[in-house]
PDB file of C-alpha atoms in Angstrom:
ATOM      1  CA  MET A   1      14.944 -12.263  -7.794  1.00 33.00           C
ATOM      2  CA  SER A   2      11.778 -10.342  -8.577  1.00 45.00           C
ATOM      3  CA  GLN A   3      10.477  -7.694  -6.201  1.00 68.00           C
ATOM      4  CA  SER A   4       7.080  -7.478  -7.917  1.00 83.00           C
ATOM      5  CA  LEU A   5       3.973  -7.666  -5.748  1.00 93.00           C
ATOM      6  CA  PRO A   6       2.428 -11.117  -5.282  1.00 96.00           C
ATOM      7  CA  ASP A   7      -0.874 -12.178  -6.771  1.00 96.00           C
ATOM      8  CA  ILE A   8      -3.877 -12.061  -4.437  1.00 97.00           C
ATOM      9  CA  ALA A   9      -4.238 -15.827  -4.920  1.00 98.00           C
ATOM     10  CA  PHE A  10      -1.194 -16.263  -2.690  1.00 98.00           C
ATOM     11  CA  PHE A  11      -2.969 -14.386   0.114  1.00 98.00           C
ATOM     12  CA  HIS A  12      -5.818 -16.893  -0.153  1.00 98.00           C
ATOM     13  CA  GLN A  13      -3.271 -19.708   0.014  1.00 98.00           C
ATOM     14  CA  LEU A  14      -1.787 -18.252   3.198  1.00 98.00           C
ATOM     15  CA  ALA A  15      -5.222 -17.810   4.765  1.00 98.00           C
ATOM     16  CA  GLU A  16      -6.170 -21.405   3.959  1.00 98.00           C
ATOM     17  CA  ALA A  17      -2.942 -22.702   5.494  1.00 98.00           C
ATOM     18  CA  ALA A  18      -3.573 -20.646   8.645  1.00 98.00           C
ATOM     19  CA  SER A  19      -7.159 -21.891   8.929  1.00 98.00           C
ATOM     20  CA  LYS A  20      -5.929 -25.482   9.114  1.00 97.00           C
ATOM     21  CA  GLN A  21      -4.181 -24.509  12.336  1.00 96.00           C
ATOM     22  CA  THR A  22      -6.808 -22.208  13.867  1.00 96.00           C
ATOM     23  CA  LEU A  23     -10.108 -23.973  13.154  1.00 95.00           C
ATOM     24  CA  PRO A  24      -9.297 -27.340  14.808  1.00 93.00           C
ATOM     25  CA  ARG A  25      -8.401 -25.399  17.966  1.00 91.00           C
ATOM     26  CA  TYR A  26     -11.415 -23.064  17.933  1.00 94.00           C
ATOM     27  CA  ARG A  27     -14.170 -23.898  20.461  1.00 92.00           C
ATOM     28  CA  SER A  28     -12.064 -26.884  21.434  1.00 86.00           C
ATOM     29  CA  SER A  29      -9.414 -27.698  24.009  1.00 69.00           C
ATOM     30  CA  LEU A  30      -7.600 -29.833  21.423  1.00 60.00           C
ATOM     31  CA  ASN A  31      -3.906 -28.883  21.440  1.00 59.00           C
ATOM     32  CA  LEU A  32      -4.826 -25.418  22.749  1.00 64.00           C
ATOM     33  CA  HIS A  33      -2.183 -24.335  25.206  1.00 66.00           C
ATOM     34  CA  ILE A  34      -2.776 -20.812  26.538  1.00 60.00           C
ATOM     35  CA  ASP A  35      -0.033 -18.477  27.757  1.00 62.00           C
ATOM     36  CA  THR A  36      -0.011 -14.780  28.570  1.00 56.00           C
ATOM     37  CA  LYS A  37       2.454 -12.062  27.604  1.00 50.00           C
ATOM     38  CA  PRO A  38       2.996  -8.560  29.004  1.00 50.00           C
ATOM     39  CA  LYS A  39       0.827  -5.808  27.515  1.00 48.00           C
ATOM     40  CA  GLU A  40       0.352  -2.332  28.901  1.00 54.00           C
ATOM     41  CA  GLY A  41      -3.148  -1.772  30.256  1.00 49.00           C
ATOM     42  CA  PHE A  42      -4.057  -5.480  30.483  1.00 48.00           C
ATOM     43  CA  ASN A  43      -3.615  -8.073  33.221  1.00 54.00           C
ATOM     44  CA  PHE A  44      -4.032 -10.877  30.672  1.00 47.00           C
ATOM     45  CA  ASP A  45      -2.904 -10.830  27.046  1.00 59.00           C
ATOM     46  CA  PRO A  46      -3.383 -14.362  25.729  1.00 68.00           C
ATOM     47  CA  VAL A  47      -1.352 -16.227  23.154  1.00 65.00           C
ATOM     48  CA  THR A  48      -2.154 -19.793  22.083  1.00 82.00           C
ATOM     49  CA  ASP A  49      -0.827 -22.619  19.952  1.00 87.00           C
ATOM     50  CA  ALA A  50      -3.289 -21.475  17.284  1.00 89.00           C
ATOM     51  CA  ASP A  51      -1.461 -18.120  17.082  1.00 91.00           C
ATOM     52  CA  ARG A  52       1.989 -19.668  16.925  1.00 93.00           C
ATOM     53  CA  GLU A  53       1.274 -22.528  14.531  1.00 94.00           C
ATOM     54  CA  ALA A  54      -0.753 -20.386  12.108  1.00 97.00           C
ATOM     55  CA  GLU A  55       2.063 -17.839  11.890  1.00 97.00           C
ATOM     56  CA  ARG A  56       4.616 -20.630  11.513  1.00 97.00           C
ATOM     57  CA  VAL A  57       2.915 -22.146   8.453  1.00 98.00           C
ATOM     58  CA  MET A  58       2.385 -18.750   6.818  1.00 98.00           C
ATOM     59  CA  ARG A  59       6.041 -17.831   7.333  1.00 98.00           C
ATOM     60  CA  SER A  60       7.105 -21.136   5.828  1.00 98.00           C
ATOM     61  CA  LEU A  61       5.012 -20.569   2.687  1.00 98.00           C
ATOM     62  CA  ILE A  62       6.309 -17.010   2.267  1.00 98.00           C
ATOM     63  CA  ASN A  63       9.927 -18.057   2.750  1.00 98.00           C
ATOM     64  CA  GLU A  64       9.484 -20.852   0.219  1.00 98.00           C
ATOM     65  CA  THR A  65       7.718 -18.712  -2.407  1.00 97.00           C
ATOM     66  CA  TYR A  66       9.205 -15.257  -1.817  1.00 97.00           C
ATOM     67  CA  PRO A  67      12.529 -15.758   0.006  1.00 97.00           C
ATOM     68  CA  GLU A  68      13.547 -12.187  -0.838  1.00 96.00           C
ATOM     69  CA  HIS A  69      10.610 -10.700   1.136  1.00 97.00           C
ATOM     70  CA  ALA A  70      10.804  -9.534   4.737  1.00 98.00           C
ATOM     71  CA  ILE A  71       8.264 -10.686   7.336  1.00 98.00           C
ATOM     72  CA  MET A  72       6.867  -9.075  10.487  1.00 98.00           C
ATOM     73  CA  GLY A  73       4.681 -11.277  12.665  1.00 97.00           C
ATOM     74  CA  GLU A  74       3.117 -10.841  16.080  1.00 93.00           C
ATOM     75  CA  GLU A  75       4.536 -14.087  17.435  1.00 92.00           C
ATOM     76  CA  PHE A  76       8.011 -14.347  15.866  1.00 94.00           C
ATOM     77  CA  GLY A  77       9.041 -10.756  15.164  1.00 96.00           C
ATOM     78  CA  ILE A  78      10.862  -9.440  12.093  1.00 97.00           C
ATOM     79  CA  THR A  79      12.973 -11.438   9.658  1.00 97.00           C
ATOM     80  CA  GLY A  80      14.612 -10.317   6.435  1.00 97.00           C
ATOM     81  CA  LYS A  81      14.725  -6.860   4.928  1.00 95.00           C
ATOM     82  CA  GLY A  82      13.829  -5.104   1.698  1.00 94.00           C
ATOM     83  CA  PRO A  83      11.101  -2.996   0.118  1.00 97.00           C
ATOM     84  CA  ILE A  84       8.416  -5.701   0.425  1.00 98.00           C
ATOM     85  CA  GLN A  85       7.394  -6.848   3.896  1.00 98.00           C
ATOM     86  CA  TRP A  86       4.587  -9.186   4.926  1.00 98.00           C
ATOM     87  CA  VAL A  87       2.828  -8.244   8.181  1.00 98.00           C
ATOM     88  CA  LEU A  88       1.062 -11.145   9.890  1.00 98.00           C
ATOM     89  CA  ASP A  89      -1.341 -11.460  12.803  1.00 98.00           C
ATOM     90  CA  PRO A  90      -2.306 -15.149  12.836  1.00 97.00           C
ATOM     91  CA  VAL A  91      -5.191 -14.665  15.290  1.00 96.00           C
ATOM     92  CA  ASP A  92      -6.231 -11.048  15.672  1.00 97.00           C
ATOM     93  CA  GLY A  93      -8.678 -11.196  18.555  1.00 94.00           C
ATOM     94  CA  THR A  94      -7.312 -14.030  20.683  1.00 91.00           C
ATOM     95  CA  ARG A  95      -9.690 -13.074  23.514  1.00 91.00           C
ATOM     96  CA  PRO A  96     -12.870 -13.621  21.443  1.00 94.00           C
ATOM     97  CA  PHE A  97     -11.168 -16.719  19.989  1.00 94.00           C
ATOM     98  CA  LEU A  98     -10.969 -18.100  23.540  1.00 92.00           C
ATOM     99  CA  CYS A  99     -14.576 -17.031  24.232  1.00 91.00           C
ATOM    100  CA  GLY A 100     -15.863 -18.810  21.112  1.00 94.00           C
ATOM    101  CA  LEU A 101     -16.967 -15.540  19.489  1.00 96.00           C
ATOM    102  CA  PRO A 102     -16.337 -15.443  15.709  1.00 97.00           C
ATOM    103  CA  VAL A 103     -15.026 -11.869  15.518  1.00 97.00           C
ATOM    104  CA  TRP A 104     -11.361 -12.910  15.387  1.00 98.00           C
ATOM    105  CA  GLY A 105      -9.519 -13.246  12.106  1.00 98.00           C
ATOM    106  CA  THR A 106      -6.209 -13.941  10.424  1.00 98.00           C
ATOM    107  CA  LEU A 107      -4.627 -10.720   9.159  1.00 98.00           C
ATOM    108  CA  ILE A 108      -2.223 -10.786   6.209  1.00 98.00           C
ATOM    109  CA  GLY A 109      -0.832  -7.429   5.147  1.00 98.00           C
ATOM    110  CA  LEU A 110       1.753  -6.359   2.598  1.00 98.00           C
ATOM    111  CA  LEU A 111       3.946  -3.261   2.805  1.00 98.00           C
ATOM    112  CA  HIS A 112       5.729  -1.864  -0.247  1.00 98.00           C
ATOM    113  CA  ASN A 113       8.268   0.778   0.732  1.00 97.00           C
ATOM    114  CA  LYS A 114       6.565   0.939   4.157  1.00 97.00           C
ATOM    115  CA  ARG A 115       3.106   1.651   2.723  1.00 98.00           C
ATOM    116  CA  ALA A 116       0.230  -0.841   3.053  1.00 98.00           C
ATOM    117  CA  VAL A 117      -0.822  -1.791  -0.478  1.00 98.00           C
ATOM    118  CA  MET A 118      -2.534  -5.194  -0.196  1.00 98.00           C
ATOM    119  CA  GLY A 119      -4.271  -7.000   2.637  1.00 98.00           C
ATOM    120  CA  MET A 120      -6.593  -9.785   3.721  1.00 98.00           C
ATOM    121  CA  MET A 121      -8.744 -10.588   6.744  1.00 98.00           C
ATOM    122  CA  SER A 122      -9.898 -14.192   6.869  1.00 98.00           C
ATOM    123  CA  GLN A 123     -12.614 -15.451   9.250  1.00 98.00           C
ATOM    124  CA  PRO A 124     -12.604 -19.196   8.530  1.00 98.00           C
ATOM    125  CA  PHE A 125     -15.370 -20.185  10.964  1.00 98.00           C
ATOM    126  CA  THR A 126     -17.941 -17.998   9.182  1.00 98.00           C
ATOM    127  CA  ASN A 127     -16.233 -18.773   5.856  1.00 98.00           C
ATOM    128  CA  GLU A 128     -15.721 -15.079   5.068  1.00 98.00           C
ATOM    129  CA  THR A 129     -12.729 -13.398   3.481  1.00 98.00           C
ATOM    130  CA  PHE A 130     -12.125  -9.686   2.988  1.00 98.00           C
ATOM    131  CA  TRP A 131      -9.247  -8.473   0.842  1.00 98.00           C
ATOM    132  CA  ALA A 132      -7.679  -5.613  -1.107  1.00 98.00           C
ATOM    133  CA  ASP A 133      -5.866  -6.488  -4.324  1.00 97.00           C
ATOM    134  CA  GLY A 134      -4.125  -3.150  -4.819  1.00 96.00           C
ATOM    135  CA  LYS A 135      -7.010  -1.516  -6.686  1.00 96.00           C
ATOM    136  CA  CYS A 136     -10.314  -2.595  -5.160  1.00 98.00           C
ATOM    137  CA  ALA A 137     -11.578  -4.258  -1.982  1.00 98.00           C
ATOM    138  CA  TRP A 138     -13.651  -7.438  -2.041  1.00 98.00           C
ATOM    139  CA  THR A 139     -15.416  -9.945   0.157  1.00 98.00           C
ATOM    140  CA  ASN A 140     -16.462 -13.527  -0.404  1.00 98.00           C
ATOM    141  CA  GLY A 141     -18.575 -15.698   1.861  1.00 97.00           C
ATOM    142  CA  PRO A 142     -21.967 -17.369   2.289  1.00 97.00           C
ATOM    143  CA  GLN A 143     -23.669 -14.483   0.453  1.00 95.00           C
ATOM    144  CA  GLY A 144     -21.289 -14.651  -2.492  1.00 98.00           C
ATOM    145  CA  LYS A 145     -18.530 -12.416  -3.790  1.00 98.00           C
ATOM    146  CA  ARG A 146     -18.941  -8.652  -4.040  1.00 98.00           C
ATOM    147  CA  GLN A 147     -16.938  -5.461  -4.099  1.00 98.00           C
ATOM    148  CA  LEU A 148     -16.713  -3.561  -0.816  1.00 98.00           C
ATOM    149  CA  GLN A 149     -17.853   0.054  -0.506  1.00 98.00           C
ATOM    150  CA  THR A 150     -17.911   2.257   2.588  1.00 98.00           C
ATOM    151  CA  ARG A 151     -20.835   4.613   3.259  1.00 98.00           C
ATOM    152  CA  GLN A 152     -20.003   7.899   1.550  1.00 97.00           C
ATOM    153  CA  ASN A 153     -22.814  10.242   2.595  1.00 93.00           C
ATOM    154  CA  VAL A 154     -23.236   9.437   6.281  1.00 96.00           C
ATOM    155  CA  THR A 155     -23.055  12.359   8.732  1.00 94.00           C
ATOM    156  CA  LEU A 156     -21.533  12.274  12.208  1.00 97.00           C
ATOM    157  CA  SER A 157     -24.959  12.177  13.862  1.00 97.00           C
ATOM    158  CA  GLN A 158     -25.920   9.173  11.687  1.00 97.00           C
ATOM    159  CA  ALA A 159     -22.635   7.308  12.129  1.00 98.00           C
ATOM    160  CA  ILE A 160     -22.172   3.995  13.916  1.00 98.00           C
ATOM    161  CA  LEU A 161     -19.029   4.058  16.077  1.00 98.00           C
ATOM    162  CA  HIS A 162     -17.054   1.031  17.206  1.00 98.00           C
ATOM    163  CA  THR A 163     -14.141   0.439  19.538  1.00 97.00           C
ATOM    164  CA  THR A 164     -12.837  -2.862  20.826  1.00 95.00           C
ATOM    165  CA  SER A 165     -11.793  -2.062  24.401  1.00 88.00           C
ATOM    166  CA  ALA A 166     -13.483   0.893  26.083  1.00 84.00           C
ATOM    167  CA  GLU A 167     -11.549  -0.016  29.251  1.00 84.00           C
ATOM    168  CA  LEU A 168      -8.505   1.709  27.720  1.00 84.00           C
ATOM    169  CA  ALA A 169     -10.196   5.123  27.674  1.00 86.00           C
ATOM    170  CA  SER A 170      -9.007   5.984  31.205  1.00 86.00           C
ATOM    171  CA  SER A 171      -5.395   5.531  30.068  1.00 89.00           C
ATOM    172  CA  TYR A 172      -5.889   8.130  27.297  1.00 93.00           C
ATOM    173  CA  PRO A 173      -7.461  11.145  29.039  1.00 93.00           C
ATOM    174  CA  HIS A 174      -6.362  13.439  26.186  1.00 94.00           C
ATOM    175  CA  VAL A 175      -8.613  11.537  23.752  1.00 97.00           C
ATOM    176  CA  ASN A 176     -12.228  12.734  23.720  1.00 97.00           C
ATOM    177  CA  PHE A 177     -13.782   9.353  22.938  1.00 97.00           C
ATOM    178  CA  LYS A 178     -16.777  10.081  25.178  1.00 96.00           C
ATOM    179  CA  GLY A 179     -17.488  13.244  23.192  1.00 97.00           C
ATOM    180  CA  LEU A 180     -17.353  11.344  19.906  1.00 98.00           C
ATOM    181  CA  SER A 181     -19.633   8.633  21.267  1.00 97.00           C
ATOM    182  CA  GLU A 182     -22.168  11.259  22.364  1.00 97.00           C
ATOM    183  CA  GLN A 183     -22.293  12.780  18.868  1.00 98.00           C
ATOM    184  CA  THR A 184     -22.792   9.547  16.920  1.00 98.00           C
ATOM    185  CA  LEU A 185     -25.898   7.424  16.417  1.00 98.00           C
ATOM    186  CA  MET A 186     -24.684   4.538  18.562  1.00 98.00           C
ATOM    187  CA  THR A 187     -21.496   2.962  19.889  1.00 97.00           C
ATOM    188  CA  ARG A 188     -20.686  -0.742  19.933  1.00 97.00           C
ATOM    189  CA  PHE A 189     -17.771  -2.653  21.447  1.00 96.00           C
ATOM    190  CA  GLY A 190     -15.670  -5.792  21.120  1.00 96.00           C
ATOM    191  CA  GLY A 191     -15.681  -6.451  17.376  1.00 96.00           C
ATOM    192  CA  GLU A 192     -11.899  -6.629  16.899  1.00 96.00           C
ATOM    193  CA  CYS A 193     -10.746  -6.863  13.254  1.00 98.00           C
ATOM    194  CA  TYR A 194     -14.227  -7.969  12.169  1.00 98.00           C
ATOM    195  CA  ALA A 195     -15.536  -4.475  12.943  1.00 98.00           C
ATOM    196  CA  MET A 196     -12.926  -2.970  10.607  1.00 98.00           C
ATOM    197  CA  ALA A 197     -14.099  -5.350   7.875  1.00 98.00           C
ATOM    198  CA  MET A 198     -17.674  -4.245   8.525  1.00 98.00           C
ATOM    199  CA  LEU A 199     -16.593  -0.625   8.083  1.00 98.00           C
ATOM    200  CA  ALA A 200     -15.244  -1.539   4.642  1.00 98.00           C
ATOM    201  CA  ALA A 201     -18.536  -3.338   3.961  1.00 98.00           C
ATOM    202  CA  GLY A 202     -20.638  -0.262   4.786  1.00 98.00           C
ATOM    203  CA  GLN A 203     -22.102  -1.565   8.058  1.00 98.00           C
ATOM    204  CA  ILE A 204     -20.031   0.528  10.514  1.00 98.00           C
ATOM    205  CA  ASP A 205     -18.851   4.093   9.895  1.00 98.00           C
ATOM    206  CA  LEU A 206     -16.140   4.804  12.478  1.00 98.00           C
ATOM    207  CA  CYS A 207     -13.661   2.418  14.112  1.00 98.00           C
ATOM    208  CA  PHE A 208     -11.449   3.893  16.808  1.00 98.00           C
ATOM    209  CA  GLU A 209      -8.670   1.999  18.568  1.00 97.00           C
ATOM    210  CA  PHE A 210      -6.603   3.451  21.402  1.00 96.00           C
ATOM    211  CA  SER A 211      -3.461   1.373  20.916  1.00 95.00           C
ATOM    212  CA  LEU A 212      -2.586  -0.798  17.910  1.00 97.00           C
ATOM    213  CA  GLN A 213       0.572  -2.525  16.767  1.00 97.00           C
ATOM    214  CA  PRO A 214       1.519  -2.632  13.058  1.00 98.00           C
ATOM    215  CA  TYR A 215       0.337  -6.230  12.749  1.00 98.00           C
ATOM    216  CA  ASP A 216      -3.109  -5.159  14.059  1.00 98.00           C
ATOM    217  CA  ILE A 217      -3.741  -2.624  11.291  1.00 98.00           C
ATOM    218  CA  VAL A 218      -1.504  -3.039   8.211  1.00 98.00           C
ATOM    219  CA  ALA A 219      -3.717  -5.690   6.563  1.00 98.00           C
ATOM    220  CA  LEU A 220      -6.839  -3.619   7.206  1.00 99.00           C
ATOM    221  CA  ILE A 221      -5.592  -0.281   5.849  1.00 99.00           C
ATOM    222  CA  PRO A 222      -5.763  -1.231   2.141  1.00 98.00           C
ATOM    223  CA  ILE A 223      -9.092  -3.025   2.601  1.00 99.00           C
ATOM    224  CA  ILE A 224     -10.659   0.116   4.054  1.00 99.00           C
ATOM    225  CA  GLU A 225      -8.896   2.570   1.735  1.00 98.00           C
ATOM    226  CA  GLN A 226      -9.672   0.618  -1.430  1.00 98.00           C
ATOM    227  CA  ALA A 227     -13.319   0.413  -0.304  1.00 98.00           C
ATOM    228  CA  GLY A 228     -13.444   4.230  -0.126  1.00 98.00           C
ATOM    229  CA  GLY A 229     -12.551   4.810   3.520  1.00 98.00           C
ATOM    230  CA  VAL A 230      -9.796   6.625   5.402  1.00 98.00           C
ATOM    231  CA  VAL A 231      -7.357   5.365   8.053  1.00 98.00           C
ATOM    232  CA  THR A 232      -4.961   7.591  10.025  1.00 98.00           C
ATOM    233  CA  THR A 233      -3.508   8.087  13.467  1.00 98.00           C
ATOM    234  CA  LEU A 234      -5.036  10.590  15.865  1.00 97.00           C
ATOM    235  CA  SER A 235      -2.633  13.204  14.482  1.00 96.00           C
ATOM    236  CA  GLY A 236      -3.778  12.530  10.914  1.00 97.00           C
ATOM    237  CA  GLN A 237      -0.664  10.615   9.806  1.00 98.00           C
ATOM    238  CA  ARG A 238      -0.378   7.269   8.019  1.00 98.00           C
ATOM    239  CA  ALA A 239      -1.212   4.399  10.389  1.00 98.00           C
ATOM    240  CA  GLU A 240       1.119   1.623   9.213  1.00 98.00           C
ATOM    241  CA  SER A 241       3.144   1.926  12.434  1.00 98.00           C
ATOM    242  CA  GLY A 242       0.053   1.565  14.620  1.00 98.00           C
ATOM    243  CA  GLY A 243      -0.668   3.744  17.628  1.00 97.00           C
ATOM    244  CA  THR A 244      -3.981   5.500  18.262  1.00 97.00           C
ATOM    245  CA  VAL A 245      -5.922   4.881  15.059  1.00 98.00           C
ATOM    246  CA  LEU A 246      -9.189   6.085  13.520  1.00 98.00           C
ATOM    247  CA  ALA A 247     -10.788   4.476  10.476  1.00 98.00           C
ATOM    248  CA  SER A 248     -13.712   6.246   8.817  1.00 98.00           C
ATOM    249  CA  ALA A 249     -16.140   5.588   5.993  1.00 98.00           C
ATOM    250  CA  ASN A 250     -15.234   8.797   4.156  1.00 98.00           C
ATOM    251  CA  GLN A 251     -12.943  11.831   4.312  1.00 98.00           C
ATOM    252  CA  ALA A 252     -15.499  14.364   5.575  1.00 98.00           C
ATOM    253  CA  LEU A 253     -16.596  12.080   8.409  1.00 98.00           C
ATOM    254  CA  HIS A 254     -12.971  11.361   9.255  1.00 98.00           C
ATOM    255  CA  GLU A 255     -12.126  15.046   9.606  1.00 98.00           C
ATOM    256  CA  GLN A 256     -15.158  15.664  11.828  1.00 98.00           C
ATOM    257  CA  ALA A 257     -14.347  12.700  14.069  1.00 98.00           C
ATOM    258  CA  LEU A 258     -10.695  13.707  14.421  1.00 98.00           C
ATOM    259  CA  GLN A 259     -11.730  17.202  15.474  1.00 98.00           C
ATOM    260  CA  VAL A 260     -13.931  15.789  18.236  1.00 98.00           C
ATOM    261  CA  LEU A 261     -11.361  13.241  19.415  1.00 98.00           C
ATOM    262  CA  ASN A 262      -8.651  15.910  19.618  1.00 97.00           C
ATOM    263  CA  HIS A 263     -10.868  18.529  21.305  1.00 90.00           C
TER     264      HIS A 263
END
């Protein structure tokens, strides 16, 4: 069986299948059963039927079309093995999903020999899709289709900084997030995966996350990188395994921000 990379059209097919499970449950109590699971630093880490059913349908399509590929998903773990692995987060941002805020998304990433090479973030409520096809990054939505490009000439003092959960800062006293925030133009919070997409789109310049899992970041790495940005851990390593992660609009800004965070 072939181990060639899939066409980006299949990512769109997966996202459409997931949206049929997430959208009917969004801003609705219909079939939405809410549980919680343990997560360090949080009293409540929600998981819903939207998460489970969206991952289930995506897994089924992958297994049917690419049975030789491995899969890692937030809800059902790892299955299969081999050089190509799908990395799925059916609802990244379950908290805003429950709050009715449209900053959640379905994340579909692809690893080839453990490196993120293709990815998609789908926000079906706003009808927006962001993806990387292996060469370039794109978006399509109400304003049409266009190629994504990060801001290349922005300085640290001009940069817009984003993090999802500032409440985690106290658990990471070795990270100088306050210092970085003080040196940037402004800091915003709570944007989840949508903020990462906005970095690729040139709207945000720095996205910092204290603690990510692989399924939180793998899909976003190629979108940001193929739009001209940089994504690494706090130590400057590849971020496919998650951890403390910084995404930046360009290399110079990334190096400056890492220096401040590690000071």
